[in-house]
Each structure stands twice: as structure tokens, then as C-alpha cells.
Amino acid sequence: MRHGEGMAGTIQGKALTLRQAILQGWRERWPDFQWALNLKKFFPKANSWDVLGLADHLLEQAMIGPAPNSILLSYLKYAINSQMVSYSNLLLAITKFEDFSRDYCVIALLELIEKNCPQLSCYGKAEECMSLCRALLSCLLWLLQCITHCLDRIRMAQAPQTSEALPTVPPTAPPPFGVLPSCASALEKVLGGARNRAFLHIARLEEQSIWSLVEQTTWKIPEFLNSIGCADDVKRRLEECTMVIKRIPTLLLLGEEQSTHVEFPTIQALITLEGTTNLTAEGQPLVEHLLIVKRVQHIPMRFMLLEIWKACMVGLIESPEGIEELKWTAFTFLKMPQVLLKLKKFHQGDKDFNDELNLALESLVKLTPLLDKADHRCNCDCFQLILQECGKFGILSEGNNQKLVAFRTADRDQVPQAKSPENSNVQPNPMLILRAEPTVTNILKTMEGDHSKCVEGLLGVLGHMLTGKSLDLLLAAGAAGRKLKSFARKFSKLNEYAKHVSGESTKASQVRALFFDISFLMLCHITQLYGSEVITSDPVIGGEPTFFESWMQLCMPEEGKSLNPDHVLRVEPGKVEVLLSHLNSSTEMKLTQVKWHEVCASLPGIMSEVLNAWELGLLNMEAVQKITDNLKGKLCSLAVCAVAWLVSHIRVLGLEEREKPLQLIQLLVTPVPGEPTMQFYSERVAIMSSIIERMCTEVLQQTGTSIKFQGNSSSDGSHCRDLLPGTHPIRELLQSAFASAMSRGLLDTRALLTLEAVMHTGGTHWFTDNLIKELLKETRKDCADRAVELLYGVFSLDLHQLTLSLLGHVLPPLLTTPAKWHCLAAPPGRALARLAVWCAITSYSTHSRSQISAKYRKRPREDVEDYISLFPLDDTQPSKLLRLLSSNEEDNNALSNPGDRSMSSSLSASQLHNVNVKEPLNRVLANFFLLLSSTLALKTVGPQTQFVQWFVQECVDCERGSRCSILHFMPFTMISELTKLPGMANPRLILAITDLGLPLGRRVAAKAIAAF
């Protein structure tokens, strides 16, 4: 206590001495430099004149009379120029003057503000820089109060003079018309520079109560100006200043730059990928992805909508015939209007979403060759159907609809619509899909009830579904309308119903066998076309997995799925012997009292026994054929189960050992000759053949053999789209697919599927590395820009994993190896920085909340383990971190020694926000920004530092108004290093890359800006 009293007494004594020195200088008329020398003699050990309140004492003494003391003001100006007094203390001292009626004193203070505010700076600690921000905000409030006081005096002086008003306007206080222009000039200097506005933006967040007073005072000024008469020039200047003050809170919300491009390959690639591989997914993840692409590429809404519809038209034209064509048709006419309806909810812009869509369709209808090709392929007016579906969802008005229809009709009338003879009597797929949508709902209602009470109705429904391409039409319509899971659930329920055996007649047993067979085949068909997540993502019946779900997970071959053929052989030997004996007999398989799920479970054992006996010569070809004919003679699902085990078994055999199993598959897939004894046999055989062909595609390609399937079901080619032609190296495939995309300016379905197959074969690290090599080959700016947009679309194949590979494996060697720095030169270097930012932002924004298709949940083995061990962070200093988080002070070492890679120097906003750094993407981002910081700290200028600058600039350009910023991972120490790069000493840029929501972030920003 005594020590504190002693310190206070010492400061008070020094203040008294300082006041005496000021008065002595005035009395003896010392020149300003002599006064400063004498002052230092009086205080030889003074380290800071701000602590002694030099500015306060000088202004207090200078403003005693009606006019300022010129000698004392000269002392203050000399103290400012010689840095004896800081700018923050000067501004705070000015704000303590409250007698605005002394016009000459006010004008003198305004001159001080006008002279010094354009050159505000601070090279001390971050807290001193924050003091400068607060002082400037207080000075702004003082200025506004001074202006309102002057305006109030002018208003009162110009008011009619009544007997009651005379005492309130003394004759000795003339209207301050000379003060108001000085106020306007001072206010312009305070608000004129970008650095001062940045200071005010920081101070606004730090001192919200003062800012609230600033806003309240600012709103009063226009009211005063409208009620008085003053010079037009002064009035205009004050109004402009008030507008600047009102824009300070939105300093970082820059106007969105609109792209000058008219084509956007990324949107086209995203739509193509969604329509080809992700028809069953919800529309919300696609909408979020589209909005992120729109934001980072600055795409106007109308152009994005136009690109969406162009991609749909190209997909319709280029999709292979068969199932893929039906999928694209359902995606275009059923799912896309739903996606646009969701997109409308997130639309923010000057124009209404419906108007933007109308403009996009007006542009689309002018693309006559594209629409004519789509019409010829689909055998109908596709554009009119699109307008019809958009009208149903209320996103296109009736008036605009009629205008667009009239325009397209007139356009179509000029071209003869020749129909080929084979298509003249064929119903167009779009029409069939649109009719199938309500049929799906009706079928689901039919299958709701008790199956035992509506046998005939169910058989009629199943018969209708099995006819022609009805099943694929209904499944495509159900997938686009988010009803496919309900379909699968109904068929699973029907399959479970067919398991139960009770006292039944011959007819009842046939019906039950049909129910089991048809439902099993349909579930297999759905799984192969739309993925196993359609079956497994729903709650299982009765709390336990259904039979088909268990069989699918354990036995059914799928892409990227490894199966152990020996594991499924664990069946009861007695059941295998009985069933094998029955199949080997001359009689047909009985249907009564048969538990079909147990038969399916026993088939791996039966196939194993038959294969072993055949290979050992215990069975001849005729005996094997009799067994297979009996097996598939009634239920085609049994042949599917048998082939599923054979395919798993073939995968573990050598090429020379595969002959007999492949022959066995050929026997199983060949229909039984003669008249069928059960209903819908030929339809069931067609589905069986399609299922087995998809199961066998991989092993057939490996062995180079072929099997004849019924109906030539391979014409659509959809089952083998993910497999590679075995005669070409994957690097050549990647190069040719990318070169084709560059020449066309878009990623078509074939190129995307080829690249997807290359990625699965080579792995994400190899795939990313080779794609970046292709990008770095581009030496023209326009080609590099086009390559980036195409690659951004390619990365959508598996955005999260490819982003991890890009930031964690491909870019670090380029930044740390001097021999590779030349690769980072412009234009490919800048294009690479843009690609890295786009991928990082998109992955970071969507990964935590998006629904990822099961097709992309299967991660390559190289990516599963382990980003924590690959990118270690120093998490061993929690006490130091907690001290930094809980304090408004900054760690001086962390902010002054960016070359130190310690915990303090790696501190970033992400750690203050408690971001989970154990998440691979977060960890890779944190380490990548540490790498960028280290690159700047090396003090070696070159393409690598230019890359860092481009990366940060792209982040700022893409993340305007974003709450979820990857810049949170930037170490605070990196900011001071960035300001040393050419073009980076920009206050608005510093505000954009700093997290101003944190006290430490505001101090770092203030320190960086004050040092300009």
C-alpha cells in the first residue's frame, strides 16, 4: 500500500514540475527546441512523456483564455513532431476540451486534428496500437459533438427572434459559420484515409458503447443540416462524411465482383457428376455446393442457372442408352426443379429468383442447336417439359412460361422434326418418367397393407413392374423423387414375409416363392444401380437386419468391396447335403414348406461342393448342368446367390484356375429351355442376367474372357463404367481425358467416369499429383484459368480426400524444394493457388455438414491412416495457450519473432475458437498455413513467396462475408510478414485476413495497420 502511495506521489510531483516547466518556458518565451532541451534536463530519466501527461498539460494551459496560446501550441506541435507525444495521447487530450463556445480554441484544435490525422502511426506494442484506435474513435465522437453544437447554435441564431428566445442567444456568441468549415475539413481528414477507417472499424468492435454514441450523433447531423441554411459546399461535405461513418461497419462487405465469363465448367461438371452417380441423394448438399461455387467464382445467379440447364441438356444428349438415359431424364425433369426450389430459399440478390430463372431460360431458348439435339435424342420438346415442371413448383410465372413456349415453338417450326422409323411409335422417355412418378406413389400405397390379404393385387403390381423397362423407369422416378428408399423398404418387407412358412397349399407356396424371388431380384437390382446405402440407411425391420441386408453385406460383390469366400461357407453340412441331393435328382425342386432364405444361405456350400467334384472329375458336364438347371428352374434368385459366391471365389484364384468357375457361371446364367412352369419367368431371367453380368464384369475383364448373357443387357454399358480399359496405362488415360476436357471446355460424362476410374486405381495422392502436373504445363493465362475451373470440377469426385492430398502431399514439396520453385511462377502458379483456395474453402464449408454418398465414403487405403501422425502439432503447452486466450495481451515473442516455430508462434484464431485439430482437414489446414508462414519467414523472395501472396489474396477474394473461414488457421505471426510483401500493405486486406471477433485478433490487426 505504501509503495502504491509512493508511486502516485512521485507521478504527481513530476506532473507539478512539468507544469512549472511549461509555464517557465511561456514566461521566458523559449523557442520550441530550447523548451524541449530544457524539459529533458528537468526530467533526465523520463522514458515516456505520455505517462506524465505532457499533451494534457500543454493543451490545458494553452486553452485557458478565449484564444489559444500560440507559444504553448508551438511546444505541443514540436513534441508531436519529435515523437515526445504519441498520436493517441494527443487525440485523447483534444477530446477533453468541452467548451465548444470558444470558437478560436475549437479552430486551433481542429487544425491539430486536420494536420495530424492523415499521418497517424504507431510502432510500439499492440496495446499501444489499440490505444490509437480507441483515441481516434473518441476523437471522431468529439468532432461529431462539436459539429452538432455548431449546427445547433446556427439553427437557434437563424430561428425567429421572440421575446422568449432572446436570452438563449447572447449577442456575444455569433453563429460559428467559421468553425463549421473547419469541422468539415477535420472530419474529412479523420475519415479520409483507408488506414483511419480501418482503425475506426477495429475500435468499433473494441468500444461498442462509444460507437453507439457515434451512430446516434451521426443520425442527428442530417436533421440539423435540413433545418438550417449553410453553404452548399459545407453541407455536401458533411453529408458525405456521415455516409462514410455509416459504411464503416460494412467495411469488409465489399460489393461482389461479377465474373466476366459466360461459361462455367465447374457448374457443368458438378451437375454431370450429380446426375450420373448421385441421383438418390438429397438436394440440399448439391444446393450448398452450388452456392459455394457461385461465391468463390463470383458467378451471377442467371449464369449459374443457365449452366445448370445446359449441363442437363448435354447429359440427355450424351448419356448412353438404357438405364443411364433414364437416370438423366429423371434427374433433369424431376429432381432439378426440386433443387431449384431449394436454391430459391437461399437466393440473395437484387432480383427475384423467378426473374433470374426467367433470364436464364431466355438465354437457354436461344441455344437452338443444343435444344434441337436434345429434342431429337428424347423424341419430344424437352424445353417445354422443363417449363412445365418449373411452373408446377412455382418458380416460373405463367406469363413468362407462355412467352418462352411461343419463342421455342416458332423456333422449332423452322426446322422439320424428322422422326426415325424406329422411334416413330416409341413413347419419349421424358413422358414416361413424368407418368411414372405418380405410379410410384400408387405402388407404394398398394404394398402398404397385409400381403396375405392382397396376393392377387400384389402379383398384378409386380407383373406390371417386370414388364419391359417399367422397373427401371419406376426406380429412376423413385430415385429422383426421394422415394427409392421407401421402395426398398417395401420390397424388404415383402422378402421377409416370404421367409415364413406355415401350412400352405401348392398355389400358396408358388406365390410365396414368387414373392421371395421377385423381391430379392429387385433389391439386388436397386443395390447395383443406386448403391447399398439405399438398403442399409433405413432402420431395419424389427430392430434386426433383414435377410437381404445381411446377405448383401456378407455375400454380394460390389465395387471396392473385399469379400472372403471362405467366410460364407460356414453353413450346416446337413442342409447342404440334403439340398445338393435334391438338386442332383431328376425331379424339379419342390416349393412347399421351403425356407428360401436358408436355401440361399446354403448355396455357397453347394457351389463349393459342385466345383470341387467337377474339378476332381467326380461330376461330368451333364450332371453339373442338371444341378444348375434345377437351381435356376424355379427361382432366379438362387442363381444370383450362387454366382455371388463364385465371383468372390474367382477373385482369390489364379488366372489358370478360373476356367471351371467361369463355366459354372455360364451354365447358371443360361435360361432353362422349354416352357416355364412359373409366372414371369422370362422377365425374372432378364433381371437375373443383368444382375449377374454386373457382378462378373470385373473378373471377366481381368481374365479377358466373355460370357453370353441373355438379351445383350450390356448395351447400355452402365455396369462397367467404373472399370478401365486394360490396354492403356492410367497416366495416359488421365492425360487424354484431361486434354479432351481442355479442348471442349467442359467435362462430359465419359471424361468424368474415366477420371473417376483412374482415381480409384491410382489412389488420391497419385491422382492429385498428376492432375497438378497437367495444370503446371499450362503457360498461357487463359488456358491456366480454364484448367483450374475444370480441375475444380474434377475434384468434386472426392472433394475431401483430394483436398487433403493437395494441401498435405502435393503443395508442401513445391514450397519447400528450391528446385521446384520455378513451377510456382505465373500463370500456372497463380492458377494453382486459386485451385487450392477453392478446394480448401469448399471442403471446409461442406465436409462437416454435407451428406456424403456411400459411393465416396469408401476411402482409399492410403488416406485412411493417419493425418495426426503425418502432421503433428505441438499441443504440449496448454498453460501458455490458456494465458493467451484469457488475456487481452499478446505474447510479444509470438508477434515479433515469426521465424520461431514454437507453440506461441503457431497460435491462430482456429485454436481460440476451439476447432478440433484432430480432424484431418483441420490439421492439414493448420499445418499448411504454418508452412506458408515459414516460407515467408525464410526471407527469400521468389515464386514461393509470390504463391503465398496469391493464396492469401484468393482467400480474401473468395470468403467475403463468410463466417466459416479457412483464414482462422493462419498464425497471427504471419500477418506482419505478409505486410512486407508488395501490394499487401492494405488496411482492408489486413482486416479481412484477421479474425476481428477476438481481442487478440484486433490487436494484431491494429499493430499491422499502424506500422504502415
mmCIF file of N, CA and C in Angstrom, residues 184-220:
data_model
loop_
_atom_site.group_PDB
_atom_site.id
_atom_site.type_symbol
_atom_site.label_atom_id
_atom_site.label_comp_id
_atom_site.label_asym_id
_atom_site.label_seq_id
_atom_site.Cartn_x
_atom_site.Cartn_y
_atom_site.Cartn_z
ATOM 1 N N ALA A 184 -15.725 20.427 -40.907
ATOM 2 C CA ALA A 184 -15.874 19.545 -42.070
ATOM 3 C C ALA A 184 -14.517 19.080 -42.571
ATOM 4 N N SER A 185 -13.532 19.995 -42.603
ATOM 5 C CA SER A 185 -12.192 19.615 -43.063
ATOM 6 C C SER A 185 -11.559 18.596 -42.125
ATOM 7 N N ALA A 186 -11.695 18.839 -40.808
ATOM 8 C CA ALA A 186 -11.117 17.900 -39.843
ATOM 9 C C ALA A 186 -11.783 16.532 -39.944
ATOM 10 N N LEU A 187 -13.109 16.545 -40.116
ATOM 11 C CA LEU A 187 -13.820 15.270 -40.222
ATOM 12 C C LEU A 187 -13.393 14.512 -41.482
ATOM 13 N N GLU A 188 -13.160 15.241 -42.574
ATOM 14 C CA GLU A 188 -12.687 14.588 -43.794
ATOM 15 C C GLU A 188 -11.317 13.971 -43.591
ATOM 16 N N LYS A 189 -10.454 14.625 -42.835
ATOM 17 C CA LYS A 189 -9.124 14.062 -42.589
ATOM 18 C C LYS A 189 -9.206 12.823 -41.702
ATOM 19 N N VAL A 190 -10.108 12.839 -40.735
ATOM 20 C CA VAL A 190 -10.252 11.682 -39.853
ATOM 21 C C VAL A 190 -10.750 10.466 -40.634
ATOM 22 N N LEU A 191 -11.667 10.720 -41.568
ATOM 23 C CA LEU A 191 -12.289 9.612 -42.300
ATOM 24 C C LEU A 191 -11.678 9.377 -43.667
ATOM 25 N N GLY A 192 -10.713 10.237 -44.058
ATOM 26 C CA GLY A 192 -10.262 10.204 -45.434
ATOM 27 C C GLY A 192 -9.426 8.998 -45.811
ATOM 28 N N GLY A 193 -8.526 8.578 -44.956
ATOM 29 C CA GLY A 193 -7.610 7.505 -45.310
ATOM 30 C C GLY A 193 -8.180 6.128 -45.007
ATOM 31 N N ALA A 194 -7.768 5.160 -45.816
ATOM 32 C CA ALA A 194 -8.207 3.784 -45.577
ATOM 33 C C ALA A 194 -7.690 3.267 -44.242
ATOM 34 N N ARG A 195 -6.512 3.743 -43.843
ATOM 35 C CA ARG A 195 -5.954 3.294 -42.566
ATOM 36 C C ARG A 195 -6.789 3.807 -41.396
ATOM 37 N N ASN A 196 -7.213 5.066 -41.456
ATOM 38 C CA ASN A 196 -8.038 5.604 -40.370
ATOM 39 C C ASN A 196 -9.376 4.884 -40.287
ATOM 40 N N ARG A 197 -9.979 4.598 -41.439
ATOM 41 C CA ARG A 197 -11.250 3.864 -41.407
ATOM 42 C C ARG A 197 -11.055 2.460 -40.839
ATOM 43 N N ALA A 198 -9.910 1.860 -41.121
ATOM 44 C CA ALA A 198 -9.622 0.544 -40.545
ATOM 45 C C ALA A 198 -9.467 0.653 -39.023
ATOM 46 N N PHE A 199 -8.784 1.717 -38.561
ATOM 47 C CA PHE A 199 -8.669 1.938 -37.110
ATOM 48 C C PHE A 199 -10.051 2.057 -36.469
ATOM 49 N N LEU A 200 -10.920 2.824 -37.107
ATOM 50 C CA LEU A 200 -12.264 3.014 -36.563
ATOM 51 C C LEU A 200 -13.053 1.709 -36.582
ATOM 52 N N HIS A 201 -12.845 0.907 -37.604
ATOM 53 C CA HIS A 201 -13.534 -0.390 -37.668
ATOM 54 C C HIS A 201 -13.105 -1.290 -36.514
ATOM 55 N N ILE A 202 -11.817 -1.288 -36.208
ATOM 56 C CA ILE A 202 -11.320 -2.089 -35.073
ATOM 57 C C ILE A 202 -11.845 -1.531 -33.759
ATOM 58 N N ALA A 203 -11.768 -0.199 -33.606
ATOM 59 C CA ALA A 203 -12.224 0.419 -32.358
ATOM 60 C C ALA A 203 -13.722 0.224 -32.158
ATOM 61 N N ARG A 204 -14.476 0.191 -33.224
ATOM 62 C CA ARG A 204 -15.925 -0.038 -33.119
ATOM 63 C C ARG A 204 -16.219 -1.362 -32.429
ATOM 64 N N LEU A 205 -15.429 -2.398 -32.749
ATOM 65 C CA LEU A 205 -15.620 -3.706 -32.120
ATOM 66 C C LEU A 205 -15.095 -3.726 -30.692
ATOM 67 N N GLU A 206 -14.109 -2.885 -30.415
ATOM 68 C CA GLU A 206 -13.497 -2.872 -29.086
ATOM 69 C C GLU A 206 -14.307 -2.014 -28.108
ATOM 70 N N GLU A 207 -14.825 -0.891 -28.571
ATOM 71 C CA GLU A 207 -15.554 0.068 -27.714
ATOM 72 C C GLU A 207 -16.959 0.267 -28.297
ATOM 73 N N GLN A 208 -17.816 -0.679 -28.064
ATOM 74 C CA GLN A 208 -19.141 -0.629 -28.681
ATOM 75 C C GLN A 208 -20.014 0.478 -28.090
ATOM 76 N N SER A 209 -19.800 0.809 -26.830
ATOM 77 C CA SER A 209 -20.603 1.880 -26.223
ATOM 78 C C SER A 209 -20.293 3.228 -26.875
ATOM 79 N N ILE A 210 -19.012 3.496 -27.119
ATOM 80 C CA ILE A 210 -18.640 4.753 -27.774
ATOM 81 C C ILE A 210 -19.172 4.773 -29.202
ATOM 82 N N TRP A 211 -19.076 3.632 -29.879
ATOM 83 C CA TRP A 211 -19.580 3.588 -31.250
ATOM 84 C C TRP A 211 -21.084 3.823 -31.297
ATOM 85 N N SER A 212 -21.782 3.360 -30.302
ATOM 86 C CA SER A 212 -23.218 3.602 -30.252
ATOM 87 C C SER A 212 -23.502 5.092 -30.170
ATOM 88 N N LEU A 213 -22.717 5.818 -29.374
ATOM 89 C CA LEU A 213 -22.875 7.278 -29.300
ATOM 90 C C LEU A 213 -22.523 7.936 -30.633
ATOM 91 N N VAL A 214 -21.490 7.412 -31.314
ATOM 92 C CA VAL A 214 -21.121 7.955 -32.626
ATOM 93 C C VAL A 214 -22.289 7.818 -33.597
ATOM 94 N N GLU A 215 -22.913 6.642 -33.611
ATOM 95 C CA GLU A 215 -24.035 6.426 -34.523
ATOM 96 C C GLU A 215 -25.201 7.357 -34.199
ATOM 97 N N GLN A 216 -25.502 7.480 -32.918
ATOM 98 C CA GLN A 216 -26.610 8.346 -32.537
ATOM 99 C C GLN A 216 -26.343 9.798 -32.950
ATOM 100 N N THR A 217 -25.111 10.263 -32.733
ATOM 101 C CA THR A 217 -24.775 11.640 -33.092
ATOM 102 C C THR A 217 -24.777 11.828 -34.602
ATOM 103 N N THR A 218 -24.318 10.801 -35.331
ATOM 104 C CA THR A 218 -24.267 10.892 -36.795
ATOM 105 C C THR A 218 -25.662 11.065 -37.379
ATOM 106 N N TRP A 219 -26.646 10.358 -36.823
ATOM 107 C CA TRP A 219 -28.010 10.441 -37.352
ATOM 108 C C TRP A 219 -28.605 11.834 -37.144
ATOM 109 N N LYS A 220 -28.100 12.592 -36.164
ATOM 110 C CA LYS A 220 -28.650 13.934 -35.901
ATOM 111 C C LYS A 220 -28.192 14.956 -36.930
#
